[in-house]
Structure formats: C-alpha cells, structure tokens
mmCIF file of C-alpha atoms and ligand atoms in Angstrom:
data_model
loop_
_atom_site.group_PDB
_atom_site.id
_atom_site.type_symbol
_atom_site.label_atom_id
_atom_site.label_comp_id
_atom_site.label_asym_id
_atom_site.label_seq_id
_atom_site.Cartn_x
_atom_site.Cartn_y
_atom_site.Cartn_z
ATOM 1 C CA UNK A 1 0.034 0.073 -0.075
ATOM 2 C CA UNK A 2 1.274 3.360 -0.874
ATOM 3 C CA UNK A 3 0.903 6.280 1.616
ATOM 4 C CA UNK A 4 -1.935 8.779 1.365
ATOM 5 C CA UNK A 5 -1.271 10.980 -1.625
ATOM 6 C CA UNK A 6 -0.277 14.714 -0.701
ATOM 7 C CA UNK A 7 -2.597 15.987 -3.649
ATOM 8 C CA UNK A 8 -5.520 14.084 -5.104
ATOM 9 C CA UNK A 9 -8.058 15.035 -7.803
ATOM 10 C CA UNK A 10 -11.001 12.619 -8.636
ATOM 11 C CA UNK A 11 -13.045 13.789 -11.281
ATOM 12 C CA UNK A 12 -12.581 17.354 -10.697
ATOM 13 C CA UNK A 13 -14.539 19.708 -13.123
ATOM 14 C CA UNK A 14 -14.499 23.537 -13.185
ATOM 15 C CA UNK A 15 -16.788 25.560 -15.232
ATOM 16 C CA UNK A 16 -17.207 29.282 -15.519
ATOM 17 C CA UNK A 17 -20.210 31.315 -16.486
ATOM 18 C CA UNK A 18 -19.802 32.511 -20.002
ATOM 19 C CA UNK A 19 -19.552 36.372 -20.109
ATOM 20 C CA UNK A 20 -22.417 36.483 -22.621
ATOM 21 C CA UNK A 21 -24.536 34.484 -20.233
ATOM 22 C CA UNK A 22 -25.070 31.711 -22.823
ATOM 23 C CA UNK A 23 -24.361 28.648 -20.555
ATOM 24 C CA UNK A 24 -21.045 27.323 -18.982
ATOM 25 C CA UNK A 25 -17.529 27.255 -20.111
ATOM 26 C CA UNK A 26 -15.558 24.097 -19.041
ATOM 27 C CA UNK A 27 -12.006 24.903 -17.985
ATOM 28 C CA UNK A 28 -11.245 21.469 -16.168
ATOM 29 C CA UNK A 29 -12.939 18.306 -17.439
ATOM 30 C CA UNK A 30 -13.169 15.366 -14.964
ATOM 31 C CA UNK A 31 -9.410 15.733 -13.926
ATOM 32 C CA UNK A 32 -8.080 12.764 -11.803
ATOM 33 C CA UNK A 33 -4.449 12.242 -10.573
ATOM 34 C CA UNK A 34 -2.641 11.753 -7.358
ATOM 35 C CA UNK A 35 0.693 13.230 -6.309
ATOM 36 C CA UNK A 36 2.770 11.401 -3.611
ATOM 37 C CA UNK A 37 5.111 12.993 -1.071
ATOM 38 C CA UNK A 38 8.466 14.164 -2.412
ATOM 39 C CA UNK A 39 7.451 14.362 -6.049
ATOM 40 C CA UNK A 40 8.086 17.203 -8.244
ATOM 41 C CA UNK A 41 5.341 17.198 -10.858
ATOM 42 C CA UNK A 42 5.630 19.484 -13.936
ATOM 43 C CA UNK A 43 2.270 20.360 -15.520
ATOM 44 C CA UNK A 44 2.735 21.222 -19.180
ATOM 45 C CA UNK A 45 -0.147 22.565 -21.479
ATOM 46 C CA UNK A 46 -0.692 25.413 -23.990
ATOM 47 C CA UNK A 47 -2.059 28.677 -22.653
ATOM 48 C CA UNK A 48 -5.658 28.475 -21.935
ATOM 49 C CA UNK A 49 -5.759 24.745 -21.395
ATOM 50 C CA UNK A 50 -6.782 25.161 -17.716
ATOM 51 C CA UNK A 51 -3.459 24.874 -15.881
ATOM 52 C CA UNK A 52 -3.813 27.931 -13.722
ATOM 53 C CA UNK A 53 -7.530 26.840 -12.982
ATOM 54 C CA UNK A 54 -6.300 23.544 -11.815
ATOM 55 C CA UNK A 55 -3.522 25.326 -9.812
ATOM 56 C CA UNK A 56 -6.063 27.633 -8.145
ATOM 57 C CA UNK A 57 -8.062 24.653 -7.008
ATOM 58 C CA UNK A 58 -5.224 23.093 -5.377
ATOM 59 C CA UNK A 59 -4.219 26.461 -3.789
ATOM 60 C CA UNK A 60 -7.583 26.672 -2.371
ATOM 61 C CA UNK A 61 -8.041 30.191 -4.393
ATOM 62 C CA UNK A 62 -11.053 28.769 -6.219
ATOM 63 C CA UNK A 63 -13.449 25.888 -5.640
ATOM 64 C CA UNK A 64 -14.052 22.797 -7.890
ATOM 65 C CA UNK A 65 -17.629 22.928 -9.428
ATOM 66 C CA UNK A 66 -17.905 19.059 -9.398
ATOM 67 C CA UNK A 67 -15.564 16.210 -8.041
ATOM 68 C CA UNK A 68 -13.123 15.947 -5.183
ATOM 69 C CA UNK A 69 -9.882 17.969 -4.460
ATOM 70 C CA UNK A 70 -7.749 17.022 -1.717
ATOM 71 C CA UNK A 71 -4.608 18.173 -0.407
ATOM 72 C CA UNK A 72 -3.280 16.055 2.562
ATOM 73 C CA UNK A 73 -6.743 14.905 3.048
ATOM 74 C CA UNK A 74 -8.350 18.402 3.387
ATOM 75 C CA UNK A 75 -10.495 20.521 1.155
ATOM 76 C CA UNK A 76 -8.121 23.267 0.082
ATOM 77 C CA UNK A 77 -11.002 25.823 -0.533
ATOM 78 C CA UNK A 78 -13.206 25.062 2.403
ATOM 79 C CA UNK A 79 -10.520 24.682 4.907
ATOM 80 C CA UNK A 80 -8.318 27.451 3.882
ATOM 81 C CA UNK A 81 -7.127 28.224 7.193
ATOM 82 C CA UNK A 82 -5.864 24.719 7.766
ATOM 83 C CA UNK A 83 -3.376 25.340 4.980
ATOM 84 C CA UNK A 84 -1.978 28.410 6.473
ATOM 85 C CA UNK A 85 1.916 27.930 6.394
ATOM 86 C CA UNK A 86 1.456 24.471 4.786
ATOM 87 C CA UNK A 87 1.637 25.723 1.119
ATOM 88 C CA UNK A 88 4.137 28.083 -0.464
ATOM 89 C CA UNK A 89 3.253 29.835 -3.557
ATOM 90 C CA UNK A 90 5.135 31.303 -6.460
ATOM 91 C CA UNK A 91 3.333 33.066 -9.106
ATOM 92 C CA UNK A 92 4.406 34.233 -12.600
ATOM 93 C CA UNK A 93 4.314 37.805 -11.419
ATOM 94 C CA UNK A 94 6.354 38.041 -8.254
ATOM 95 C CA UNK A 95 3.600 39.801 -6.398
ATOM 96 C CA UNK A 96 6.038 41.605 -3.844
ATOM 97 C CA UNK A 97 4.801 44.486 -2.122
ATOM 98 C CA UNK A 98 6.400 47.559 -3.570
ATOM 99 C CA UNK A 99 6.715 49.475 -0.233
ATOM 100 C CA UNK A 100 8.425 46.657 1.596
ATOM 101 C CA UNK A 101 11.959 45.780 1.325
ATOM 102 C CA UNK A 102 13.091 42.378 0.097
ATOM 103 C CA UNK A 103 13.564 41.300 3.837
ATOM 104 C CA UNK A 104 10.158 42.733 4.733
ATOM 105 C CA UNK A 105 8.624 40.946 1.796
ATOM 106 C CA UNK A 106 10.003 37.559 2.740
ATOM 107 C CA UNK A 107 9.055 38.461 6.644
ATOM 108 C CA UNK A 108 5.469 38.774 5.625
ATOM 109 C CA UNK A 109 4.602 35.211 5.534
ATOM 110 C CA UNK A 110 6.291 34.477 8.782
ATOM 111 C CA UNK A 111 4.569 37.503 10.539
ATOM 112 C CA UNK A 112 1.191 36.215 9.427
ATOM 113 C CA UNK A 113 2.108 32.788 11.192
ATOM 114 C CA UNK A 114 3.105 34.920 14.243
ATOM 115 C CA UNK A 115 6.554 33.710 14.242
ATOM 116 C CA UNK A 116 8.862 35.266 16.897
ATOM 117 C CA UNK A 117 10.205 38.549 15.474
ATOM 118 C CA UNK A 118 13.816 37.725 16.020
ATOM 119 C CA UNK A 119 13.493 34.175 14.801
ATOM 120 C CA UNK A 120 11.501 35.381 11.731
ATOM 121 C CA UNK A 121 14.213 37.837 10.729
ATOM 122 C CA UNK A 122 17.000 35.235 11.214
ATOM 123 C CA UNK A 123 14.864 32.934 8.834
ATOM 124 C CA UNK A 124 14.258 35.666 6.206
ATOM 125 C CA UNK A 125 17.929 36.701 6.008
ATOM 126 C CA UNK A 126 18.923 32.891 5.794
ATOM 127 C CA UNK A 127 16.520 32.393 2.922
ATOM 128 C CA UNK A 128 17.633 35.506 1.094
ATOM 129 C CA UNK A 129 21.114 34.386 1.524
ATOM 130 C CA UNK A 130 20.320 30.841 0.159
ATOM 131 C CA UNK A 131 18.976 32.595 -3.000
ATOM 132 C CA UNK A 132 22.059 34.848 -3.347
ATOM 133 C CA UNK A 133 20.597 38.005 -2.245
ATOM 134 C CA UNK A 134 22.766 38.911 0.732
ATOM 135 C CA UNK A 135 23.348 42.552 0.819
ATOM 136 C CA UNK A 136 19.952 43.097 -1.038
ATOM 137 C CA UNK A 137 17.930 42.768 2.217
ATOM 138 C CA UNK A 138 17.073 46.328 2.438
ATOM 139 C CA UNK A 139 16.401 46.940 -1.418
ATOM 140 C CA UNK A 140 13.008 47.703 -2.573
ATOM 141 C CA UNK A 141 11.471 45.694 -5.240
ATOM 142 C CA UNK A 142 11.904 48.442 -7.952
ATOM 143 C CA UNK A 143 15.641 48.431 -7.558
ATOM 144 C CA UNK A 144 16.097 44.686 -8.204
ATOM 145 C CA UNK A 145 15.955 42.892 -11.456
ATOM 146 C CA UNK A 146 13.263 40.586 -12.698
ATOM 147 C CA UNK A 147 15.299 37.524 -11.659
ATOM 148 C CA UNK A 148 16.270 39.010 -8.201
ATOM 149 C CA UNK A 149 12.597 39.805 -7.433
ATOM 150 C CA UNK A 150 11.535 36.144 -8.286
ATOM 151 C CA UNK A 151 14.301 34.959 -5.950
ATOM 152 C CA UNK A 152 12.696 37.069 -3.364
ATOM 153 C CA UNK A 153 9.349 35.526 -3.818
ATOM 154 C CA UNK A 154 11.090 31.828 -3.715
ATOM 155 C CA UNK A 155 12.830 32.970 -0.628
ATOM 156 C CA UNK A 156 9.252 34.105 0.684
ATOM 157 C CA UNK A 157 7.844 30.877 -0.215
ATOM 158 C CA UNK A 158 10.442 28.503 1.531
ATOM 159 C CA UNK A 159 10.812 30.745 4.484
ATOM 160 C CA UNK A 160 7.577 29.497 6.090
ATOM 161 C CA UNK A 161 8.797 25.845 5.553
ATOM 162 C CA UNK A 162 5.624 24.812 3.816
ATOM 163 C CA UNK A 163 5.437 21.022 2.951
ATOM 164 C CA UNK A 164 4.022 21.744 -0.442
ATOM 165 C CA UNK A 165 5.231 24.366 -3.102
ATOM 166 C CA UNK A 166 3.060 25.276 -5.884
ATOM 167 C CA UNK A 167 4.370 27.404 -8.827
ATOM 168 C CA UNK A 168 2.368 28.885 -11.758
ATOM 169 C CA UNK A 169 4.952 29.763 -14.539
ATOM 170 C CA UNK A 170 7.304 31.418 -12.120
ATOM 171 C CA UNK A 171 10.108 31.943 -14.571
ATOM 172 C CA UNK A 172 8.259 32.547 -17.758
ATOM 173 C CA UNK A 173 8.810 36.254 -17.726
ATOM 174 C CA UNK A 174 12.586 35.953 -17.173
ATOM 175 C CA UNK A 175 15.311 35.634 -19.776
ATOM 176 C CA UNK A 176 16.379 31.999 -20.378
ATOM 177 C CA UNK A 177 19.834 32.149 -18.510
ATOM 178 C CA UNK A 178 18.221 33.599 -15.547
ATOM 179 C CA UNK A 179 15.263 31.043 -15.778
ATOM 180 C CA UNK A 180 17.655 28.066 -15.977
ATOM 181 C CA UNK A 181 19.585 29.067 -12.903
ATOM 182 C CA UNK A 182 16.428 29.410 -10.952
ATOM 183 C CA UNK A 183 15.037 26.068 -11.960
ATOM 184 C CA UNK A 184 17.937 24.339 -10.932
ATOM 185 C CA UNK A 185 17.953 26.075 -7.678
ATOM 186 C CA UNK A 186 14.426 25.535 -7.029
ATOM 187 C CA UNK A 187 14.755 21.693 -7.724
ATOM 188 C CA UNK A 188 17.680 21.682 -5.368
ATOM 189 C CA UNK A 189 15.851 23.514 -2.714
ATOM 190 C CA UNK A 190 12.774 21.237 -2.990
ATOM 191 C CA UNK A 191 14.863 18.159 -2.833
ATOM 192 C CA UNK A 192 17.133 19.310 -0.002
ATOM 193 C CA UNK A 193 14.061 20.278 2.023
ATOM 194 C CA UNK A 194 11.828 17.267 1.291
ATOM 195 C CA UNK A 195 9.121 19.156 -0.240
ATOM 196 C CA UNK A 196 6.324 18.151 -2.672
ATOM 197 C CA UNK A 197 6.108 20.597 -5.692
ATOM 198 C CA UNK A 198 3.611 21.172 -8.481
ATOM 199 C CA UNK A 199 5.174 23.426 -11.203
ATOM 200 C CA UNK A 200 3.069 24.683 -13.927
ATOM 201 C CA UNK A 201 4.858 25.678 -17.261
ATOM 202 C CA UNK A 202 3.948 26.156 -20.969
ATOM 203 C CA UNK A 203 7.640 25.242 -21.978
ATOM 204 C CA UNK A 204 8.693 21.732 -22.686
ATOM 205 C CA UNK A 205 12.370 22.222 -21.715
ATOM 206 C CA UNK A 206 11.253 23.584 -18.427
ATOM 207 C CA UNK A 207 8.862 20.740 -17.792
ATOM 208 C CA UNK A 208 11.572 18.369 -18.377
ATOM 209 C CA UNK A 209 14.297 20.195 -16.341
ATOM 210 C CA UNK A 210 11.956 20.496 -13.419
ATOM 211 C CA UNK A 211 9.839 17.482 -13.188
ATOM 212 C CA UNK A 212 10.466 13.948 -12.206
ATOM 213 C CA UNK A 213 6.987 13.528 -13.501
ATOM 214 C CA UNK A 214 5.669 15.517 -16.359
ATOM 215 C CA UNK A 215 1.878 15.694 -17.073
ATOM 216 C CA UNK A 216 0.649 17.180 -20.317
ATOM 217 C CA UNK A 217 -2.774 18.659 -20.369
ATOM 218 C CA UNK A 218 -5.154 19.155 -23.153
ATOM 219 C CA UNK A 219 -7.951 21.757 -23.139
ATOM 220 C CA UNK A 220 -10.029 21.620 -21.197
ATOM 221 C CA UNK A 221 -7.691 20.577 -18.523
ATOM 222 C CA UNK A 222 -7.142 16.741 -18.554
ATOM 223 C CA UNK A 223 -4.358 14.727 -18.855
ATOM 224 C CA UNK A 224 -3.253 13.975 -22.237
ATOM 225 C CA UNK A 225 0.214 12.149 -21.634
ATOM 226 C CA UNK A 226 2.262 11.450 -18.660
ATOM 227 C CA UNK A 227 5.972 10.563 -18.262
ATOM 228 C CA UNK A 228 8.271 9.819 -15.418
ATOM 229 C CA UNK A 229 11.973 11.183 -15.603
ATOM 230 C CA UNK A 230 14.638 10.144 -12.990
ATOM 231 C CA UNK A 231 18.377 10.895 -12.723
ATOM 232 C CA UNK A 232 18.796 7.402 -14.311
ATOM 233 C CA UNK A 233 16.719 8.248 -17.399
ATOM 234 C CA UNK A 234 19.105 8.045 -20.243
ATOM 235 C CA UNK A 235 19.368 10.355 -23.341
ATOM 236 C CA UNK A 236 17.761 8.252 -25.730
ATOM 237 C CA UNK A 237 14.696 7.921 -23.259
ATOM 238 C CA UNK A 238 14.610 11.638 -22.823
ATOM 239 C CA UNK A 239 14.567 12.304 -26.413
ATOM 240 C CA UNK A 240 11.673 9.846 -27.013
ATOM 241 C CA UNK A 241 9.806 11.568 -24.098
ATOM 242 C CA UNK A 242 10.246 14.902 -25.740
ATOM 243 C CA UNK A 243 9.065 13.802 -29.127
ATOM 244 C CA UNK A 244 6.069 12.058 -27.480
ATOM 245 C CA UNK A 245 5.205 15.396 -25.672
ATOM 246 C CA UNK A 246 5.699 17.423 -28.867
ATOM 247 C CA UNK A 247 3.397 15.057 -30.761
ATOM 248 C CA UNK A 248 0.703 15.283 -27.962
ATOM 249 C CA UNK A 249 0.872 18.941 -28.006
ATOM 250 C CA UNK A 250 0.823 19.317 -31.735
ATOM 251 C CA UNK A 251 -2.495 17.427 -32.018
ATOM 252 C CA UNK A 252 -4.089 20.176 -30.094
ATOM 253 C CA UNK A 253 -4.860 23.464 -31.769
ATOM 254 C CA UNK A 254 -3.349 26.528 -29.781
ATOM 255 C CA UNK A 255 -6.058 28.706 -28.264
ATOM 256 C CA UNK A 256 -6.259 32.423 -27.518
HETATM 257 N N1 ADP B 1 -12.591 33.484 -13.782
HETATM 258 C C1 ADP B 1 -12.759 33.048 -15.003
HETATM 259 N N2 ADP B 1 -13.772 33.282 -15.616
HETATM 260 C C2 ADP B 1 -14.152 32.877 -16.797
HETATM 261 N N3 ADP B 1 -13.268 32.219 -17.577
HETATM 262 C C3 ADP B 1 -11.992 31.928 -16.850
HETATM 263 C C4 ADP B 1 -11.757 32.377 -15.717
HETATM 264 N N4 ADP B 1 -10.484 31.839 -15.405
HETATM 265 C C5 ADP B 1 -10.065 31.090 -16.501
HETATM 266 N N5 ADP B 1 -11.046 31.265 -17.565
HETATM 267 C C6 ADP B 1 -10.979 30.502 -18.738
HETATM 268 O O1 ADP B 1 -10.654 29.232 -18.556
HETATM 269 C C7 ADP B 1 -9.771 28.823 -19.529
HETATM 270 C C8 ADP B 1 -8.476 28.086 -18.936
HETATM 271 O O2 ADP B 1 -7.729 29.261 -18.310
HETATM 272 P P1 ADP B 1 -6.432 29.087 -17.484
HETATM 273 O O3 ADP B 1 -6.671 28.183 -16.466
HETATM 274 O O4 ADP B 1 -5.966 30.405 -16.940
HETATM 275 O O5 ADP B 1 -5.415 28.631 -18.550
HETATM 276 P P2 ADP B 1 -3.715 28.386 -18.457
HETATM 277 O O6 ADP B 1 -3.231 28.615 -17.006
HETATM 278 O O7 ADP B 1 -3.601 27.096 -18.892
HETATM 279 O O8 ADP B 1 -3.446 29.269 -19.635
HETATM 280 C C9 ADP B 1 -9.456 29.987 -20.499
HETATM 281 O O9 ADP B 1 -10.377 29.808 -21.740
HETATM 282 C C10 ADP B 1 -9.920 31.153 -19.658
HETATM 283 O O10 ADP B 1 -10.052 32.217 -20.325
HETATM 284 MG MG1 MG B 2 -1.925 30.131 -16.681
#
C-alpha cells in the first residue's frame, strides 16, 4: 500500500459562467490524478488549457464545480485556514509589495504565522542568503532585476517552511539564462528540504528540467500524456519523451 497522496483530484470539473450568459464554459474536465510526497510534478500545456484553474483549485483560491480535490486529505477551498503555512506559492508575477524591502517581503508570511520577530528575521535573512541575495535585504523591489525579484518570492515561499510548493509559470517572464539558474536552484531546494512541488509551465524544456514527472494537459484541463523522468533516465529515453510530448501538444490547436 502506498501512503496517502499529498494531492489528489478525483473527477474534478471546473466550469465558468460565460460572459455572454450563454451557458457554461468548461475549464477543467473530470481531471483525476494523485501526487505523492516528495514528487516534483511539472504540468505542461498550452496557454488557455486550464493549468492555472487547476492550480487555483489546489491552492484553495477557487472551488471545484464538481468532483473531489484534496490536499493532505483536506479540502483546500473550504479549509483554507488549515493550510496557513503549509503551502508556499510562487506566481508568474512576483507579487512583492513595492513598499516593503526584500527582507520585509520575505518576513510577511512569517509575521502572518506569528513567528517570534527575532526568529523570523533570522529565517528571512537565511533564505535571502540561500537565494544569493545577501546585501540586498534592504532593497525595494523596484531596485531589483526581474530575476532577483523572483528570487525574493521564492525565498518568501520557502521561509515559512511549507510542505508543499506550488508554482504557476514563475520563470516565464525571465530571460532563459536566469530562468535556467532558478530552475536548478528551485529543484535543489525542493529536494534538500523534502518538499512536494507542482510546477506549471508552457515550455517543454522547463517541464523536463523541473519534473520527475511531467503531466501534459489538453484543453479543457485533462491529462493527455504522462511521463516519469529520473536521474537514471538516459538521453535516448529523454529524447523519446520529448518527441512524445511534442506530438501530444501538436495534435491540439492553440487557443487564444
Ligand atoms: N475566472 C474566470 N472566468 C471565466 N473564464 C475563465 C476564468 N479563469 C479562467 N477562465 C478561462 O478558462 C480557460 C483556462 O484558463 P487558465 O486556467 O488560466 O489556462 P492556462 O493557465 O492553462 O493558460 C481559459 O479559456 C480562460 O479564459
Ligand atoms: Mg496560467
């Protein structure tokens, strides 16, 4: 018997009311999957296929219309408070508060959890240092590059020591060199700290660099293909997986 999954979806559907009032729009269609502790799962799909909608259900930001979504056995939407400090989120936009310094932005989550102020500052400084931002603690977001701001938001996510990390295209606005560095750093941090992570992306390269499991979505969000990659996966097999993913993505028309 395997342990209880960290994240499980059972026939999860999400529909939105159409703006013109003419019926419902299906963004997620009877989606089922399980993610085990310690897995890093990359979710890959074209823009508009429903990745963020799925992500928001996991993060408890929106509720499934039908089906059952569970995170460590709890309902992420209805038991939002249960998840305080248990989930770290990194969005595409760094979502830093412009009036707070890098240090104060990282401190925010710790303050919300009522961490002892001295301990909180030590933790925040530690994570900024881990992300190569020593000396920038007192800089405001506008004084930092895009890559540095995203490092601050990663530090903020890790600082509360959550069991689960959720990332929605966190590096897609960055140049490829910076993104590659941050991906490697992110995977290292997740592994070293024994976290479970879901990482959304629309780039094949990124999905394959990040995930030890890649789930490819078609629109509306449902699993069209899935592959597992480990350190032991050889070059030939990786090329095969990449070809398979390209084929799966190409049979689906792009959407607006
Ligand atoms: N709040 C909403 N109201 C209406 N439609 C939405 C809403 N959020 C997303 N959608 C629609 O659902 C589909 C999937 O969106 P999204 O999950 O953001 O896709 P992705 O993240 O894969 O680009 C899109 O067609 C989008 O327009
Ligand atoms: Mg999205």
